[in-house]
Amino acid sequence: MSTATAPKLTCPTRTQMFIGGSWCDAAEGGRLAVINPADESTIAEVAFGGRADAERAIDAAAKALPGWRAKTAYERAEFLNRTADLLRERADAIARTLTLEQGKPVPEARAEVLHTAATFDWFAEEGKRAYGRIIPPTMANKRHFAISHPVGVVGTITPWNFPLTLPSRKLAPALAAGCTVVSRPADQTPLCVVALFEVLEEVGLPPGVANLVMGDAPGIADAFFARPEIGKVSFTGSTRVGKDLIRKSADGVKRLSLELGGHAPLIVFEDADVEQVAKAAVLGKFRNNGQVCIAPSRFYIHEKLSKQFTEVAVEETKRLKLGPGWEDGVTVGPMFAEQGLAKAIELIDDAKARGASILAGGGKSSRFDKGYFFEPTILHNVDGSMRLMTEEPFSPVMPLVDFSKVDEVIHAANDTPYGLAAYVFTNDLTIATRMAEGLEAGIIGINDPVPATPQAPFGGMKQSGLGRELGIEGLEAYLETKSVSIGLRG
Ligand code: NAP
């Protein structure tokens, strides 16, 4: 079966970079084709450069910094609130673009646009609360204050899975804090970010305050680390690249925020409402095709519920509708890229070779001539030796493991270098509390498969990252604390 024809791209109207308040091509004139993962067609070509373009953008951001930093938080908030309003007005158009370049179904894409708008609103308000503090002195003729100061120009690099939300989790707090920004989106999902920058231009953000550079990521990162004007680099992506950036940050002692990979356990205790939980687990797992850093990816089910959980989960999974994200009723789009699909197949082959069996899905869909369509998959007879239990799968695969003892399941859940998210389903307050305290994860969903929200901190323990985004912590990430001590005249 062929996929239906993709709708035409209507937004953004530009395909260029945005540097110093002007739309411009790459210094060397490079362009890159953006591919639709549902039919492998070219959606658009965008400007694509590298280090030289990043250098120009850093110059522009450094020039804009004193003026932007000098504005009051209330003045900055007006720009951010207007950005949120325009994003909401354009939610349908931007969502369709996001679906075309990323693959997720339009309702999920729309939810991403609205979450992004809410993020701008949250930081517009939070910027007004960048309080310092007055510290009681030990000497009568001294006064001590702690005051907040923006870190400077911020360089950001973000991936394709939430192409609009992830750059905005950096841009909105950095702007609210009084920083200026150079933003580098993922190379295959730049269009919704260009649409965001059209909004930023329209709300009248002063030239150079926010800059958009598409191009070679390592070259752009090198410019970020080499230039003294850059006060901070904020990265979202794989743990592998995150480690590389830690090494590169050493020479300039650059501040770093890292939002890295995850391999979240989802644990269902014997008192849980099994039908409701199995449905929640399917929702959490197959959202954005499992290509979510906080997606549950290791499922530990109490042995007393295991049979019933499995039946409901399999039934729910078979009900999901796979197809191009722009078609009505589609609940799961294509995977983002051939590479991700190939990795999912490898992990399943490895698990099968070690004794796992497939209960739903199991591989690439044969219903589509083009595109990276993968059947949502459930496996059982899984054990800890399989690659999908030790490597971040980032794919629509649900491996089921039975457990019986609380201590055992905490040990298994924590037995990973990752520590981003964890999920617990129980109505027992003691177990819920023990799990919230015992699980090594920065984000814990208790009876909640979708825990991220702009006002709560988001980030990982262990090798899942450094620092937090969103919440009050999300603003602090772009502020330095200065201690001011004043000696008074006698
Ligand atoms: P990735 O390969 O690390 O890429 C992420 C971004 O870094 C992309 O923009 C990429 O550019 C760029 N990049 C690649 N190599 C680089 C280098 N040597 N120096 C600087 N930048 C470089 O990650 P991915 O596979 O695309 O994304 C999925 C990963 O992101 C998963 O591990 C997922 O868990 C993680 N993630 C984490 C969070 C979180 O909040 N913790 C959220 C979402 C995703 P290109 O576009 O050119 O590839």
GROMACS .gro file of N, CA, C and O in nm, residues 53-160:
model
  432
   53ASP      N    1   2.909   3.046   1.009
   53ASP     CA    2   2.778   3.107   1.037
   53ASP      C    3   2.757   3.121   1.187
   53ASP      O    4   2.702   3.221   1.233
   54ALA      N    5   2.804   3.021   1.263
   54ALA     CA    6   2.793   3.030   1.409
   54ALA      C    7   2.874   3.149   1.460
   54ALA      O    8   2.829   3.221   1.549
   55GLU      N    9   2.991   3.171   1.401
   55GLU     CA   10   3.076   3.284   1.445
   55GLU      C   11   3.001   3.417   1.423
   55GLU      O   12   3.000   3.504   1.509
   56ARG      N   13   2.936   3.429   1.306
   56ARG     CA   14   2.859   3.553   1.278
   56ARG      C   15   2.747   3.569   1.379
   56ARG      O   16   2.718   3.678   1.429
   57ALA      N   17   2.681   3.457   1.410
   57ALA     CA   18   2.568   3.464   1.503
   57ALA      C   19   2.615   3.498   1.644
   57ALA      O   20   2.548   3.572   1.717
   58ILE      N   21   2.732   3.446   1.682
   58ILE     CA   22   2.786   3.478   1.816
   58ILE      C   23   2.819   3.628   1.823
   58ILE      O   24   2.790   3.695   1.922
   59ASP      N   25   2.877   3.682   1.714
   59ASP     CA   26   2.905   3.827   1.710
   59ASP      C   27   2.775   3.906   1.733
   59ASP      O   28   2.772   4.001   1.811
   60ALA      N   29   2.669   3.865   1.661
   60ALA     CA   30   2.541   3.938   1.671
   60ALA      C   31   2.485   3.926   1.813
   60ALA      O   32   2.435   4.024   1.870
   61ALA      N   33   2.493   3.806   1.869
   61ALA     CA   34   2.436   3.784   2.004
   61ALA      C   35   2.516   3.862   2.109
   61ALA      O   36   2.460   3.917   2.204
   62ALA      N   37   2.650   3.869   2.090
   62ALA     CA   38   2.734   3.941   2.186
   62ALA      C   39   2.703   4.091   2.179
   62ALA      O   40   2.698   4.160   2.282
   63LYS      N   41   2.679   4.141   2.056
   63LYS     CA   42   2.648   4.284   2.040
   63LYS      C   43   2.513   4.317   2.106
   63LYS      O   44   2.496   4.424   2.165
   64ALA      N   45   2.420   4.224   2.096
   64ALA     CA   46   2.285   4.250   2.150
   64ALA      C   47   2.277   4.233   2.301
   64ALA      O   48   2.181   4.279   2.364
   65LEU      N   49   2.376   4.165   2.359
   65LEU     CA   50   2.365   4.127   2.501
   65LEU      C   51   2.347   4.246   2.597
   65LEU      O   52   2.254   4.243   2.679
   66PRO      N   53   2.432   4.353   2.589
   66PRO     CA   54   2.417   4.459   2.690
   66PRO      C   55   2.276   4.521   2.690
   66PRO      O   56   2.219   4.546   2.796
   67GLY      N   57   2.220   4.543   2.572
   67GLY     CA   58   2.087   4.605   2.563
   67GLY      C   59   1.978   4.515   2.619
   67GLY      O   60   1.887   4.559   2.690
   68TRP      N   61   1.987   4.386   2.588
   68TRP     CA   62   1.884   4.292   2.633
   68TRP      C   63   1.893   4.270   2.785
   68TRP      O   64   1.793   4.268   2.856
   69ARG      N   65   2.018   4.261   2.833
   69ARG     CA   66   2.040   4.239   2.976
   69ARG      C   67   1.989   4.359   3.056
   69ARG      O   68   1.942   4.344   3.169
   70ALA      N   69   1.998   4.478   2.994
   70ALA     CA   70   1.959   4.600   3.067
   70ALA      C   71   1.807   4.616   3.076
   70ALA      O   72   1.758   4.695   3.156
   71LYS      N   73   1.733   4.544   2.993
   71LYS     CA   74   1.586   4.555   3.002
   71LYS      C   75   1.539   4.495   3.133
   71LYS      O   76   1.604   4.406   3.189
   72THR      N   77   1.423   4.538   3.179
   72THR     CA   78   1.369   4.477   3.301
   72THR      C   79   1.310   4.341   3.265
   72THR      O   80   1.274   4.315   3.149
   73ALA      N   81   1.295   4.258   3.365
   73ALA     CA   82   1.233   4.126   3.342
   73ALA      C   83   1.091   4.144   3.289
   73ALA      O   84   1.042   4.062   3.211
   74TYR      N   85   1.025   4.254   3.330
   74TYR     CA   86   0.888   4.278   3.284
   74TYR      C   87   0.886   4.311   3.135
   74TYR      O   88   0.799   4.266   3.062
   75GLU      N   89   0.986   4.387   3.089
   75GLU     CA   90   0.994   4.417   2.945
   75GLU      C   91   1.023   4.289   2.867
   75GLU      O   92   0.962   4.263   2.763
   76ARG      N   93   1.114   4.210   2.917
   76ARG     CA   94   1.147   4.085   2.846
   76ARG      C   95   1.026   3.993   2.842
   76ARG      O   96   0.999   3.925   2.743
   77ALA      N   97   0.951   3.992   2.951
   77ALA     CA   98   0.834   3.903   2.960
   77ALA      C   99   0.732   3.936   2.851
   77ALA      O  100   0.665   3.847   2.798
   78GLU      N  101   0.721   4.063   2.817
   78GLU     CA  102   0.622   4.099   2.713
   78GLU      C  103   0.653   4.029   2.581
   78GLU      O  104   0.564   3.982   2.512
   79PHE      N  105   0.781   4.025   2.545
   79PHE     CA  106   0.818   3.956   2.420
   79PHE      C  107   0.783   3.807   2.429
   79PHE      O  108   0.734   3.747   2.334
   80LEU      N  109   0.810   3.749   2.545
   80LEU     CA  110   0.788   3.605   2.559
   80LEU      C  111   0.638   3.573   2.558
   80LEU      O  112   0.594   3.475   2.497
   81ASN      N  113   0.559   3.655   2.627
   81ASN     CA  114   0.413   3.632   2.627
   81ASN      C  115   0.356   3.646   2.486
   81ASN      O  116   0.270   3.566   2.445
   82ARG      N  117   0.405   3.745   2.412
   82ARG     CA  118   0.353   3.763   2.275
   82ARG      C  119   0.395   3.645   2.188
   82ARG      O  120   0.322   3.599   2.100
   83THR      N  121   0.515   3.593   2.211
   83THR     CA  122   0.560   3.474   2.137
   83THR      C  123   0.464   3.357   2.165
   83THR      O  124   0.420   3.287   2.072
   84ALA      N  125   0.430   3.340   2.292
   84ALA     CA  126   0.338   3.231   2.328
   84ALA      C  127   0.203   3.250   2.259
   84ALA      O  128   0.146   3.154   2.204
   85ASP      N  129   0.153   3.372   2.258
   85ASP     CA  130   0.022   3.398   2.195
   85ASP      C  131   0.025   3.364   2.046
   85ASP      O  132  -0.064   3.299   1.993
   86LEU      N  133   0.133   3.409   1.978
   86LEU     CA  134   0.140   3.384   1.832
   86LEU      C  135   0.158   3.234   1.803
   86LEU      O  136   0.104   3.183   1.704
   87LEU      N  137   0.232   3.165   1.890
   87LEU     CA  138   0.247   3.020   1.869
   87LEU      C  139   0.110   2.953   1.879
   87LEU      O  140   0.077   2.864   1.801
   88ARG      N  141   0.031   2.996   1.977
   88ARG     CA  142  -0.104   2.935   1.992
   88ARG      C  143  -0.189   2.966   1.869
   88ARG      O  144  -0.258   2.879   1.818
   89GLU      N  145  -0.179   3.091   1.820
   89GLU     CA  146  -0.258   3.127   1.701
   89GLU      C  147  -0.219   3.041   1.581
   89GLU      O  148  -0.302   3.006   1.499
   90ARG      N  149  -0.090   3.010   1.571
   90ARG     CA  150  -0.040   2.934   1.454
   90ARG      C  151  -0.025   2.786   1.482
   90ARG      O  152   0.043   2.714   1.406
   91ALA      N  153  -0.086   2.739   1.588
   91ALA     CA  154  -0.060   2.601   1.631
   91ALA      C  155  -0.091   2.500   1.521
   91ALA      O  156  -0.015   2.405   1.500
   92ASP      N  157  -0.202   2.521   1.449
   92ASP     CA  158  -0.238   2.421   1.346
   92ASP      C  159  -0.134   2.417   1.235
   92ASP      O  160  -0.090   2.310   1.193
   93ALA      N  161  -0.096   2.536   1.187
   93ALA     CA  162  -0.001   2.541   1.074
   93ALA      C  163   0.135   2.485   1.115
   93ALA      O  164   0.195   2.404   1.043
   94ILE      N  165   0.182   2.525   1.233
   94ILE     CA  166   0.315   2.478   1.275
   94ILE      C  167   0.310   2.327   1.303
   94ILE      O  168   0.404   2.253   1.271
   95ALA      N  169   0.198   2.280   1.357
   95ALA     CA  170   0.185   2.136   1.385
   95ALA      C  171   0.193   2.055   1.255
   95ALA      O  172   0.257   1.950   1.250
   96ARG      N  173   0.129   2.105   1.150
   96ARG     CA  174   0.134   2.029   1.023
   96ARG      C  175   0.278   2.022   0.971
   96ARG      O  176   0.322   1.919   0.921
   97THR      N  177   0.351   2.131   0.986
   97THR     CA  178   0.492   2.132   0.943
   97THR      C  179   0.573   2.033   1.025
   97THR      O  180   0.654   1.956   0.972
   98LEU      N  181   0.548   2.036   1.156
   98LEU     CA  182   0.622   1.947   1.246
   98LEU      C  183   0.597   1.800   1.207
   98LEU      O  184   0.688   1.718   1.203
   99THR      N  185   0.472   1.771   1.174
   99THR     CA  186   0.439   1.634   1.132
   99THR      C  187   0.511   1.597   1.002
   99THR      O  188   0.564   1.487   0.989
  100LEU      N  189   0.515   1.692   0.909
  100LEU     CA  190   0.580   1.663   0.780
  100LEU      C  191   0.728   1.633   0.797
  100LEU      O  192   0.782   1.543   0.733
  101GLU      N  193   0.796   1.708   0.884
  101GLU     CA  194   0.941   1.688   0.893
  101GLU      C  195   0.981   1.585   0.997
  101GLU      O  196   1.088   1.526   0.989
  102GLN      N  197   0.893   1.562   1.098
  102GLN     CA  198   0.933   1.473   1.207
  102GLN      C  199   0.859   1.340   1.206
  102GLN      O  200   0.911   1.240   1.252
  103GLY      N  201   0.733   1.342   1.160
  103GLY     CA  202   0.660   1.216   1.147
  103GLY      C  203   0.546   1.197   1.245
  103GLY      O  204   0.452   1.123   1.218
  104LYS      N  205   0.549   1.261   1.364
  104LYS     CA  206   0.446   1.232   1.465
  104LYS      C  207   0.309   1.276   1.416
  104LYS      O  208   0.299   1.370   1.336
  105PRO      N  209   0.201   1.211   1.464
  105PRO     CA  210   0.067   1.250   1.421
  105PRO      C  211   0.035   1.395   1.456
  105PRO      O  212   0.084   1.447   1.557
  106VAL      N  213  -0.048   1.460   1.375
  106VAL     CA  214  -0.079   1.602   1.394
  106VAL      C  215  -0.127   1.634   1.537
  106VAL      O  216  -0.081   1.733   1.594
  107PRO      N  217  -0.217   1.555   1.598
  107PRO     CA  218  -0.257   1.592   1.736
  107PRO      C  219  -0.138   1.596   1.833
  107PRO      O  220  -0.132   1.683   1.920
  108GLU      N  221  -0.043   1.504   1.817
  108GLU     CA  222   0.077   1.508   1.903
  108GLU      C  223   0.161   1.631   1.872
  108GLU      O  224   0.219   1.694   1.961
  109ALA      N  225   0.170   1.664   1.742
  109ALA     CA  226   0.249   1.781   1.701
  109ALA      C  227   0.185   1.908   1.757
  109ALA      O  228   0.253   1.999   1.806
  110ARG      N  229   0.052   1.912   1.753
  110ARG     CA  230  -0.020   2.030   1.804
  110ARG      C  231   0.004   2.043   1.955
  110ARG      O  232   0.026   2.152   2.007
  111ALA      N  233   0.001   1.928   2.024
  111ALA     CA  234   0.027   1.931   2.169
  111ALA      C  235   0.169   1.985   2.195
  111ALA      O  236   0.192   2.057   2.291
  112GLU      N  237   0.262   1.951   2.106
  112GLU     CA  238   0.399   2.002   2.124
  112GLU      C  239   0.403   2.155   2.107
  112GLU      O  240   0.472   2.224   2.183
  113VAL      N  241   0.329   2.206   2.009
  113VAL     CA  242   0.327   2.352   1.989
  113VAL      C  243   0.268   2.419   2.113
  113VAL      O  244   0.320   2.520   2.162
  114LEU      N  245   0.160   2.362   2.166
  114LEU     CA  246   0.095   2.424   2.282
  114LEU      C  247   0.184   2.415   2.407
  114LEU      O  248   0.190   2.508   2.487
  115HIS      N  249   0.253   2.303   2.422
  115HIS     CA  250   0.347   2.288   2.534
  115HIS      C  251   0.458   2.394   2.522
  115HIS      O  252   0.501   2.453   2.620
  116THR      N  253   0.500   2.418   2.398
  116THR     CA  254   0.604   2.519   2.374
  116THR      C  255   0.553   2.657   2.413
  116THR      O  256   0.624   2.735   2.479
  117ALA      N  257   0.430   2.688   2.373
  117ALA     CA  258   0.371   2.818   2.409
  117ALA      C  259   0.365   2.831   2.561
  117ALA      O  260   0.401   2.935   2.618
  118ALA      N  261   0.324   2.723   2.628
  118ALA     CA  262   0.314   2.727   2.775
  118ALA      C  263   0.453   2.747   2.837
  118ALA      O  264   0.466   2.811   2.942
  119THR      N  265   0.555   2.695   2.773
  119THR     CA  266   0.692   2.712   2.822
  119THR      C  267   0.733   2.859   2.814
  119THR      O  268   0.795   2.914   2.907
  120PHE      N  269   0.699   2.925   2.703
  120PHE     CA  270   0.731   3.069   2.692
  120PHE      C  271   0.655   3.148   2.799
  120PHE      O  272   0.711   3.238   2.862
  121ASP      N  273   0.528   3.114   2.821
  121ASP     CA  274   0.450   3.184   2.924
  121ASP      C  275   0.511   3.163   3.063
  121ASP      O  276   0.522   3.254   3.142
  122TRP      N  277   0.549   3.037   3.091
  122TRP     CA  278   0.604   3.006   3.224
  122TRP      C  279   0.729   3.090   3.251
  122TRP      O  280   0.743   3.155   3.354
  123PHE      N  281   0.820   3.094   3.151
  123PHE     CA  282   0.946   3.165   3.176
  123PHE      C  283   0.928   3.317   3.171
  123PHE      O  284   1.005   3.391   3.234
  124ALA      N  285   0.826   3.366   3.098
  124ALA     CA  286   0.796   3.509   3.102
  124ALA      C  287   0.769   3.549   3.248
  124ALA      O  288   0.820   3.651   3.296
  125GLU      N  289   0.693   3.468   3.318
  125GLU     CA  290   0.660   3.499   3.458
  125GLU      C  291   0.778   3.469   3.551
  125GLU      O  292   0.806   3.544   3.644
  126GLU      N  293   0.844   3.357   3.526
  126GLU     CA  294   0.951   3.314   3.617
  126GLU      C  295   1.068   3.413   3.614
  126GLU      O  296   1.136   3.434   3.714
  127GLY      N  297   1.091   3.476   3.496
  127GLY     CA  298   1.197   3.576   3.485
  127GLY      C  299   1.178   3.689   3.586
  127GLY      O  300   1.275   3.750   3.633
  128LYS      N  301   1.053   3.716   3.621
  128LYS     CA  302   1.024   3.825   3.717
  128LYS      C  303   1.059   3.783   3.860
  128LYS      O  304   1.049   3.862   3.952
  129ARG      N  305   1.092   3.656   3.877
  129ARG     CA  306   1.120   3.607   4.013
  129ARG      C  307   1.267   3.566   4.030
  129ARG      O  308   1.297   3.479   4.112
  130ALA      N  309   1.353   3.630   3.950
  130ALA     CA  310   1.498   3.599   3.964
  130ALA      C  311   1.551   3.675   4.085
  130ALA      O  312   1.636   3.763   4.073
  131TYR      N  313   1.497   3.641   4.202
  131TYR     CA  314   1.533   3.713   4.324
  131TYR      C  315   1.677   3.682   4.365
  131TYR      O  316   1.726   3.573   4.344
  132GLY      N  317   1.738   3.778   4.433
  132GLY     CA  318   1.862   3.750   4.504
  132GLY      C  319   1.827   3.728   4.650
  132GLY      O  320   1.715   3.690   4.683
  133ARG      N  321   1.924   3.752   4.740
  133ARG     CA  322   1.888   3.748   4.881
  133ARG      C  323   1.979   3.837   4.965
  133ARG      O  324   2.089   3.874   4.921
  134ILE      N  325   1.928   3.873   5.080
  134ILE     CA  326   2.004   3.956   5.173
  134ILE      C  327   2.057   3.861   5.280
  134ILE      O  328   1.979   3.783   5.337
  135ILE      N  329   2.187   3.867   5.304
  135ILE     CA  330   2.249   3.770   5.396
  135ILE      C  331   2.294   3.844   5.523
  135ILE      O  332   2.369   3.941   5.513
  136PRO      N  333   2.248   3.802   5.639
  136PRO     CA  334   2.286   3.872   5.762
  136PRO      C  335   2.437   3.870   5.782
  136PRO      O  336   2.500   3.764   5.770
  137PRO      N  337   2.498   3.987   5.811
  137PRO     CA  338   2.643   3.993   5.829
  137PRO      C  339   2.685   3.952   5.971
  137PRO      O  340   2.604   3.953   6.062
  138THR      N  341   2.815   3.920   5.988
  138THR     CA  342   2.868   3.897   6.123
  138THR      C  343   2.932   4.025   6.176
  138THR      O  344   2.961   4.035   6.295
  139MET      N  345   2.958   4.121   6.088
  139MET     CA  346   3.020   4.247   6.133
  139MET      C  347   2.922   4.361   6.110
  139MET      O  348   2.858   4.369   6.003
  140ALA      N  349   2.916   4.453   6.208
  140ALA     CA  350   2.814   4.558   6.205
  140ALA      C  351   2.828   4.651   6.085
  140ALA      O  352   2.730   4.710   6.038
  141ASN      N  353   2.950   4.667   6.032
  141ASN     CA  354   2.970   4.761   5.922
  141ASN      C  355   2.976   4.691   5.785
  141ASN      O  356   3.037   4.740   5.692
  142LYS      N  357   2.919   4.573   5.778
  142LYS     CA  358   2.916   4.504   5.648
  142LYS      C  359   2.773   4.468   5.610
  142LYS      O  360   2.688   4.448   5.697
  143ARG      N  361   2.749   4.461   5.479
  143ARG     CA  362   2.621   4.411   5.427
  143ARG      C  363   2.652   4.311   5.316
  143ARG      O  364   2.743   4.334   5.235
  144HIS      N  365   2.577   4.202   5.312
  144HIS     CA  366   2.602   4.100   5.209
  144HIS      C  367   2.475   4.076   5.127
  144HIS      O  368   2.366   4.063   5.185
  145PHE      N  369   2.493   4.069   4.999
  145PHE     CA  370   2.381   4.037   4.910
  145PHE      C  371   2.424   3.929   4.812
  145PHE      O  372   2.540   3.924   4.772
  146ALA      N  373   2.330   3.846   4.771
  146ALA     CA  374   2.353   3.757   4.656
  146ALA      C  375   2.262   3.807   4.546
  146ALA      O  376   2.141   3.825   4.569
  147ILE      N  377   2.320   3.835   4.428
  147ILE     CA  378   2.236   3.881   4.317
  147ILE      C  379   2.256   3.790   4.196
  147ILE      O  380   2.360   3.725   4.183
  148SER      N  381   2.155   3.786   4.111
  148SER     CA  382   2.161   3.699   3.992
  148SER      C  383   2.207   3.779   3.872
  148SER      O  384   2.170   3.896   3.856
  149HIS      N  385   2.283   3.711   3.786
  149HIS     CA  386   2.339   3.778   3.669
  149HIS      C  387   2.329   3.680   3.550
  149HIS      O  388   2.366   3.564   3.564
  150PRO      N  389   2.280   3.727   3.435
  150PRO     CA  390   2.269   3.635   3.320
  150PRO      C  391   2.406   3.579   3.279
  150PRO      O  392   2.506   3.651   3.285
  151VAL      N  393   2.410   3.451   3.237
  151VAL     CA  394   2.539   3.388   3.206
  151VAL      C  395   2.606   3.445   3.082
  151VAL      O  396   2.725   3.425   3.061
  152GLY      N  397   2.530   3.514   2.997
  152GLY     CA  398   2.591   3.573   2.878
  152GLY      C  399   2.527   3.518   2.751
  152GLY      O  400   2.406   3.490   2.749
  153VAL      N  401   2.606   3.502   2.646
  153VAL     CA  402   2.552   3.444   2.522
  153VAL      C  403   2.543   3.293   2.541
  153VAL      O  404   2.636   3.230   2.591
  154VAL      N  405   2.429   3.236   2.502
  154VAL     CA  406   2.407   3.092   2.520
  154VAL      C  407   2.405   3.024   2.383
  154VAL      O  408   2.338   3.073   2.290
  155GLY      N  409   2.479   2.916   2.369
  155GLY     CA  410   2.474   2.835   2.246
  155GLY      C  411   2.392   2.710   2.274
  155GLY      O  412   2.415   2.643   2.374
  156THR      N  413   2.296   2.679   2.188
  156THR     CA  414   2.213   2.560   2.211
  156THR      C  415   2.219   2.464   2.092
  156THR      O  416   2.226   2.507   1.977
  157ILE      N  417   2.215   2.336   2.123
  157ILE     CA  418   2.210   2.231   2.020
  157ILE      C  419   2.103   2.132   2.063
  157ILE      O  420   2.103   2.087   2.179
  158THR      N  421   2.011   2.097   1.973
  158THR     CA  422   1.896   2.014   2.013
  158THR      C  423   1.864   1.908   1.906
  158THR      O  424   1.898   1.926   1.789
  159PRO      N  425   1.798   1.800   1.946
  159PRO     CA  426   1.768   1.691   1.851
  159PRO      C  427   1.631   1.705   1.785
  159PRO      O  428   1.560   1.804   1.804
  160TRP      N  429   1.594   1.602   1.711
  160TRP     CA  430   1.479   1.605   1.621
  160TRP      C  431   1.350   1.553   1.685
  160TRP      O  432   1.244   1.566   1.626
   0.00000   0.00000   0.00000
